PDB file of N, CA and C in Angstrom:
ATOM      1  N   UNK A  37      -8.265   1.118  11.023  1.00 58.00           N
ATOM      2  CA  UNK A  37      -6.897   1.026  11.461  1.00 58.00           C
ATOM      3  C   UNK A  37      -6.023   0.968  10.212  1.00 58.00           C
ATOM      4  N   UNK A  38      -5.026   1.842  10.161  1.00 59.00           N
ATOM      5  CA  UNK A  38      -4.103   1.797   9.041  1.00 59.00           C
ATOM      6  C   UNK A  38      -3.087   0.705   9.288  1.00 59.00           C
ATOM      7  N   UNK A  39      -2.759   0.013   8.241  1.00 62.00           N
ATOM      8  CA  UNK A  39      -1.836  -1.117   8.326  1.00 62.00           C
ATOM      9  C   UNK A  39      -0.469  -0.634   7.890  1.00 62.00           C
ATOM     10  N   UNK A  40       0.350  -0.212   8.852  1.00 64.00           N
ATOM     11  CA  UNK A  40       1.665   0.333   8.550  1.00 64.00           C
ATOM     12  C   UNK A  40       2.713  -0.758   8.718  1.00 64.00           C
ATOM     13  N   UNK A  41       3.216  -1.239   7.598  1.00 64.00           N
ATOM     14  CA  UNK A  41       4.247  -2.263   7.640  1.00 64.00           C
ATOM     15  C   UNK A  41       5.351  -1.923   6.658  1.00 64.00           C
ATOM     16  N   UNK A  42       6.483  -2.540   6.872  1.00 66.00           N
ATOM     17  CA  UNK A  42       7.554  -2.448   5.886  1.00 66.00           C
ATOM     18  C   UNK A  42       8.128  -3.840   5.730  1.00 66.00           C
ATOM     19  N   UNK A  43       8.514  -4.175   4.527  1.00 63.00           N
ATOM     20  CA  UNK A  43       9.048  -5.491   4.250  1.00 63.00           C
ATOM     21  C   UNK A  43      10.554  -5.474   4.453  1.00 63.00           C
ATOM     22  N   UNK A  44      11.040  -6.469   5.166  1.00 61.00           N
ATOM     23  CA  UNK A  44      12.465  -6.591   5.450  1.00 61.00           C
ATOM     24  C   UNK A  44      12.972  -7.835   4.730  1.00 61.00           C
ATOM     25  N   UNK A  45      14.048  -7.681   3.994  1.00 58.00           N
ATOM     26  CA  UNK A  45      14.594  -8.793   3.231  1.00 58.00           C
ATOM     27  C   UNK A  45      15.454  -9.683   4.125  1.00 58.00           C
ATOM     28  N   UNK A  46      15.182 -10.970   4.069  1.00 57.00           N
ATOM     29  CA  UNK A  46      16.002 -11.956   4.767  1.00 57.00           C
ATOM     30  C   UNK A  46      16.401 -13.018   3.759  1.00 57.00           C
ATOM     31  N   UNK A  47      17.196 -13.959   4.165  1.00 67.00           N
ATOM     32  CA  UNK A  47      17.648 -14.986   3.236  1.00 67.00           C
ATOM     33  C   UNK A  47      16.525 -15.931   2.817  1.00 67.00           C
ATOM     34  N   UNK A  48      15.505 -16.087   3.638  1.00 74.00           N
ATOM     35  CA  UNK A  48      14.432 -17.022   3.313  1.00 74.00           C
ATOM     36  C   UNK A  48      13.307 -16.328   2.554  1.00 74.00           C
ATOM     37  N   UNK A  49      12.520 -15.523   3.221  1.00 71.00           N
ATOM     38  CA  UNK A  49      11.448 -14.798   2.560  1.00 71.00           C
ATOM     39  C   UNK A  49      11.261 -13.468   3.265  1.00 71.00           C
ATOM     40  N   UNK A  50      10.727 -12.494   2.570  1.00 76.00           N
ATOM     41  CA  UNK A  50      10.527 -11.189   3.212  1.00 76.00           C
ATOM     42  C   UNK A  50       9.561 -11.313   4.388  1.00 76.00           C
ATOM     43  N   UNK A  51       9.824 -10.556   5.432  1.00 75.00           N
ATOM     44  CA  UNK A  51       8.908 -10.544   6.568  1.00 75.00           C
ATOM     45  C   UNK A  51       8.506  -9.112   6.847  1.00 75.00           C
ATOM     46  N   UNK A  52       7.349  -8.960   7.443  1.00 81.00           N
ATOM     47  CA  UNK A  52       6.823  -7.627   7.704  1.00 81.00           C
ATOM     48  C   UNK A  52       7.232  -7.157   9.088  1.00 81.00           C
ATOM     49  N   UNK A  53       7.521  -5.874   9.182  1.00 87.00           N
ATOM     50  CA  UNK A  53       7.738  -5.242  10.481  1.00 87.00           C
ATOM     51  C   UNK A  53       6.587  -4.265  10.673  1.00 87.00           C
ATOM     52  N   UNK A  54       5.843  -4.452  11.738  1.00 89.00           N
ATOM     53  CA  UNK A  54       4.680  -3.617  12.006  1.00 89.00           C
ATOM     54  C   UNK A  54       5.076  -2.446  12.891  1.00 89.00           C
ATOM     55  N   UNK A  55       4.445  -1.308  12.642  1.00 93.00           N
ATOM     56  CA  UNK A  55       4.734  -0.108  13.423  1.00 93.00           C
ATOM     57  C   UNK A  55       4.249  -0.287  14.860  1.00 93.00           C
ATOM     58  N   UNK A  56       4.822   0.462  15.797  1.00 91.00           N
ATOM     59  CA  UNK A  56       4.347   0.401  17.188  1.00 91.00           C
ATOM     60  C   UNK A  56       2.860   0.759  17.300  1.00 91.00           C
ATOM     61  N   UNK A  57       2.398   1.683  16.475  1.00 94.00           N
ATOM     62  CA  UNK A  57       0.985   2.069  16.499  1.00 94.00           C
ATOM     63  C   UNK A  57       0.101   0.897  16.075  1.00 94.00           C
ATOM     64  N   UNK A  58       0.516   0.195  15.032  1.00 93.00           N
ATOM     65  CA  UNK A  58      -0.249  -0.963  14.566  1.00 93.00           C
ATOM     66  C   UNK A  58      -0.294  -2.032  15.649  1.00 93.00           C
ATOM     67  N   UNK A  59       0.838  -2.285  16.277  1.00 91.00           N
ATOM     68  CA  UNK A  59       0.897  -3.298  17.336  1.00 91.00           C
ATOM     69  C   UNK A  59      -0.039  -2.953  18.482  1.00 91.00           C
ATOM     70  N   UNK A  60      -0.033  -1.689  18.886  1.00 92.00           N
ATOM     71  CA  UNK A  60      -0.893  -1.243  19.978  1.00 92.00           C
ATOM     72  C   UNK A  60      -2.366  -1.437  19.622  1.00 92.00           C
ATOM     73  N   UNK A  61      -2.740  -1.045  18.413  1.00 94.00           N
ATOM     74  CA  UNK A  61      -4.129  -1.201  17.974  1.00 94.00           C
ATOM     75  C   UNK A  61      -4.504  -2.678  17.852  1.00 94.00           C
ATOM     76  N   UNK A  62      -3.574  -3.503  17.402  1.00 92.00           N
ATOM     77  CA  UNK A  62      -3.835  -4.937  17.285  1.00 92.00           C
ATOM     78  C   UNK A  62      -4.074  -5.555  18.664  1.00 92.00           C
ATOM     79  N   UNK A  63      -3.306  -5.121  19.660  1.00 91.00           N
ATOM     80  CA  UNK A  63      -3.499  -5.618  21.025  1.00 91.00           C
ATOM     81  C   UNK A  63      -4.860  -5.206  21.570  1.00 91.00           C
ATOM     82  N   UNK A  64      -5.271  -3.971  21.296  1.00 94.00           N
ATOM     83  CA  UNK A  64      -6.591  -3.505  21.745  1.00 94.00           C
ATOM     84  C   UNK A  64      -7.701  -4.305  21.072  1.00 94.00           C
ATOM     85  N   UNK A  65      -7.547  -4.552  19.775  1.00 95.00           N
ATOM     86  CA  UNK A  65      -8.541  -5.332  19.043  1.00 95.00           C
ATOM     87  C   UNK A  65      -8.632  -6.743  19.615  1.00 95.00           C
ATOM     88  N   UNK A  66      -7.499  -7.348  19.917  1.00 92.00           N
ATOM     89  CA  UNK A  66      -7.484  -8.700  20.476  1.00 92.00           C
ATOM     90  C   UNK A  66      -8.192  -8.753  21.827  1.00 92.00           C
ATOM     91  N   UNK A  67      -8.075  -7.693  22.610  1.00 93.00           N
ATOM     92  CA  UNK A  67      -8.780  -7.647  23.895  1.00 93.00           C
ATOM     93  C   UNK A  67     -10.285  -7.571  23.683  1.00 93.00           C
ATOM     94  N   UNK A  68     -10.708  -6.857  22.637  1.00 97.00           N
ATOM     95  CA  UNK A  68     -12.142  -6.693  22.374  1.00 97.00           C
ATOM     96  C   UNK A  68     -12.780  -7.931  21.761  1.00 97.00           C
ATOM     97  N   UNK A  69     -12.144  -8.506  20.728  1.00 96.00           N
ATOM     98  CA  UNK A  69     -12.803  -9.587  19.988  1.00 96.00           C
ATOM     99  C   UNK A  69     -12.136 -10.944  20.160  1.00 96.00           C
ATOM    100  N   UNK A  70     -11.032 -10.990  20.878  1.00 92.00           N
ATOM    101  CA  UNK A  70     -10.324 -12.248  21.099  1.00 92.00           C
ATOM    102  C   UNK A  70      -9.112 -12.371  20.194  1.00 92.00           C
ATOM    103  N   UNK A  71      -8.147 -13.117  20.677  1.00 90.00           N
ATOM    104  CA  UNK A  71      -6.864 -13.250  19.981  1.00 90.00           C
ATOM    105  C   UNK A  71      -7.038 -13.926  18.623  1.00 90.00           C
ATOM    106  N   UNK A  72      -7.767 -15.024  18.590  1.00 91.00           N
ATOM    107  CA  UNK A  72      -7.922 -15.770  17.341  1.00 91.00           C
ATOM    108  C   UNK A  72      -8.612 -14.934  16.279  1.00 91.00           C
ATOM    109  N   UNK A  73      -9.707 -14.272  16.641  1.00 94.00           N
ATOM    110  CA  UNK A  73     -10.445 -13.452  15.675  1.00 94.00           C
ATOM    111  C   UNK A  73      -9.610 -12.273  15.195  1.00 94.00           C
ATOM    112  N   UNK A  74      -8.893 -11.632  16.107  1.00 92.00           N
ATOM    113  CA  UNK A  74      -8.058 -10.491  15.729  1.00 92.00           C
ATOM    114  C   UNK A  74      -6.918 -10.935  14.819  1.00 92.00           C
ATOM    115  N   UNK A  75      -6.297 -12.050  15.143  1.00 91.00           N
ATOM    116  CA  UNK A  75      -5.203 -12.563  14.311  1.00 91.00           C
ATOM    117  C   UNK A  75      -5.704 -12.870  12.906  1.00 91.00           C
ATOM    118  N   UNK A  76      -6.866 -13.471  12.823  1.00 93.00           N
ATOM    119  CA  UNK A  76      -7.445 -13.797  11.519  1.00 93.00           C
ATOM    120  C   UNK A  76      -7.763 -12.521  10.741  1.00 93.00           C
ATOM    121  N   UNK A  77      -8.379 -11.562  11.399  1.00 94.00           N
ATOM    122  CA  UNK A  77      -8.772 -10.309  10.748  1.00 94.00           C
ATOM    123  C   UNK A  77      -7.560  -9.523  10.249  1.00 94.00           C
ATOM    124  N   UNK A  78      -6.465  -9.562  10.997  1.00 93.00           N
ATOM    125  CA  UNK A  78      -5.278  -8.775  10.659  1.00 93.00           C
ATOM    126  C   UNK A  78      -4.211  -9.584   9.916  1.00 93.00           C
ATOM    127  N   UNK A  79      -4.527 -10.836   9.604  1.00 90.00           N
ATOM    128  CA  UNK A  79      -3.578 -11.733   8.917  1.00 90.00           C
ATOM    129  C   UNK A  79      -2.270 -11.868   9.698  1.00 90.00           C
ATOM    130  N   UNK A  80      -2.407 -12.131  10.989  1.00 90.00           N
ATOM    131  CA  UNK A  80      -1.256 -12.309  11.874  1.00 90.00           C
ATOM    132  C   UNK A  80      -1.301 -13.704  12.480  1.00 90.00           C
ATOM    133  N   UNK A  81      -0.171 -14.139  12.970  1.00 88.00           N
ATOM    134  CA  UNK A  81      -0.138 -15.354  13.775  1.00 88.00           C
ATOM    135  C   UNK A  81      -0.515 -14.966  15.201  1.00 88.00           C
ATOM    136  N   UNK A  82      -1.242 -15.851  15.886  1.00 86.00           N
ATOM    137  CA  UNK A  82      -1.628 -15.573  17.270  1.00 86.00           C
ATOM    138  C   UNK A  82      -0.396 -15.335  18.135  1.00 86.00           C
ATOM    139  N   UNK A  83       0.676 -16.055  17.871  1.00 89.00           N
ATOM    140  CA  UNK A  83       1.887 -15.925  18.683  1.00 89.00           C
ATOM    141  C   UNK A  83       2.473 -14.516  18.603  1.00 89.00           C
ATOM    142  N   UNK A  84       2.272 -13.827  17.472  1.00 87.00           N
ATOM    143  CA  UNK A  84       2.768 -12.455  17.364  1.00 87.00           C
ATOM    144  C   UNK A  84       2.116 -11.575  18.419  1.00 87.00           C
ATOM    145  N   UNK A  85       0.840 -11.754  18.598  1.00 82.00           N
ATOM    146  CA  UNK A  85       0.106 -10.942  19.573  1.00 82.00           C
ATOM    147  C   UNK A  85       0.658 -11.179  20.967  1.00 82.00           C
ATOM    148  N   UNK A  86       0.926 -12.420  21.324  1.00 84.00           N
ATOM    149  CA  UNK A  86       1.453 -12.725  22.652  1.00 84.00           C
ATOM    150  C   UNK A  86       2.860 -12.148  22.834  1.00 84.00           C
ATOM    151  N   UNK A  87       3.680 -12.232  21.791  1.00 87.00           N
ATOM    152  CA  UNK A  87       5.026 -11.648  21.864  1.00 87.00           C
ATOM    153  C   UNK A  87       4.959 -10.139  22.039  1.00 87.00           C
ATOM    154  N   UNK A  88       4.083  -9.480  21.287  1.00 85.00           N
ATOM    155  CA  UNK A  88       3.946  -8.025  21.386  1.00 85.00           C
ATOM    156  C   UNK A  88       3.484  -7.629  22.783  1.00 85.00           C
ATOM    157  N   UNK A  89       2.531  -8.385  23.336  1.00 84.00           N
ATOM    158  CA  UNK A  89       2.023  -8.074  24.673  1.00 84.00           C
ATOM    159  C   UNK A  89       3.140  -8.209  25.702  1.00 84.00           C
ATOM    160  N   UNK A  90       3.946  -9.258  25.589  1.00 86.00           N
ATOM    161  CA  UNK A  90       5.062  -9.455  26.521  1.00 86.00           C
ATOM    162  C   UNK A  90       6.053  -8.305  26.445  1.00 86.00           C
ATOM    163  N   UNK A  91       6.390  -7.880  25.246  1.00 84.00           N
ATOM    164  CA  UNK A  91       7.340  -6.782  25.071  1.00 84.00           C
ATOM    165  C   UNK A  91       6.761  -5.466  25.577  1.00 84.00           C
ATOM    166  N   UNK A  92       5.456  -5.269  25.395  1.00 81.00           N
ATOM    167  CA  UNK A  92       4.817  -4.031  25.839  1.00 81.00           C
ATOM    168  C   UNK A  92       4.796  -3.939  27.364  1.00 81.00           C
ATOM    169  N   UNK A  93       4.677  -5.065  28.052  1.00 80.00           N
ATOM    170  CA  UNK A  93       4.610  -5.071  29.508  1.00 80.00           C
ATOM    171  C   UNK A  93       5.970  -4.833  30.149  1.00 80.00           C
ATOM    172  N   UNK A  94       7.045  -5.046  29.422  1.00 74.00           N
ATOM    173  CA  UNK A  94       8.401  -4.854  29.979  1.00 74.00           C
ATOM    174  C   UNK A  94       8.790  -3.414  30.018  1.00 74.00           C
TER     175      UNK A  94
END
């Protein structure tokens, strides 16, 4: 899986914006190996996965 991100400057610290393709693949990975393992493997917070899933379902 290619890790497509871009850094966005904010007043506190830069944050990453992940591409829709990356988000979709991350959700699939989480379904296969579990949220915690996928978050650890992809260096994400578990809450990001839940937010992405909610947005994808809308």
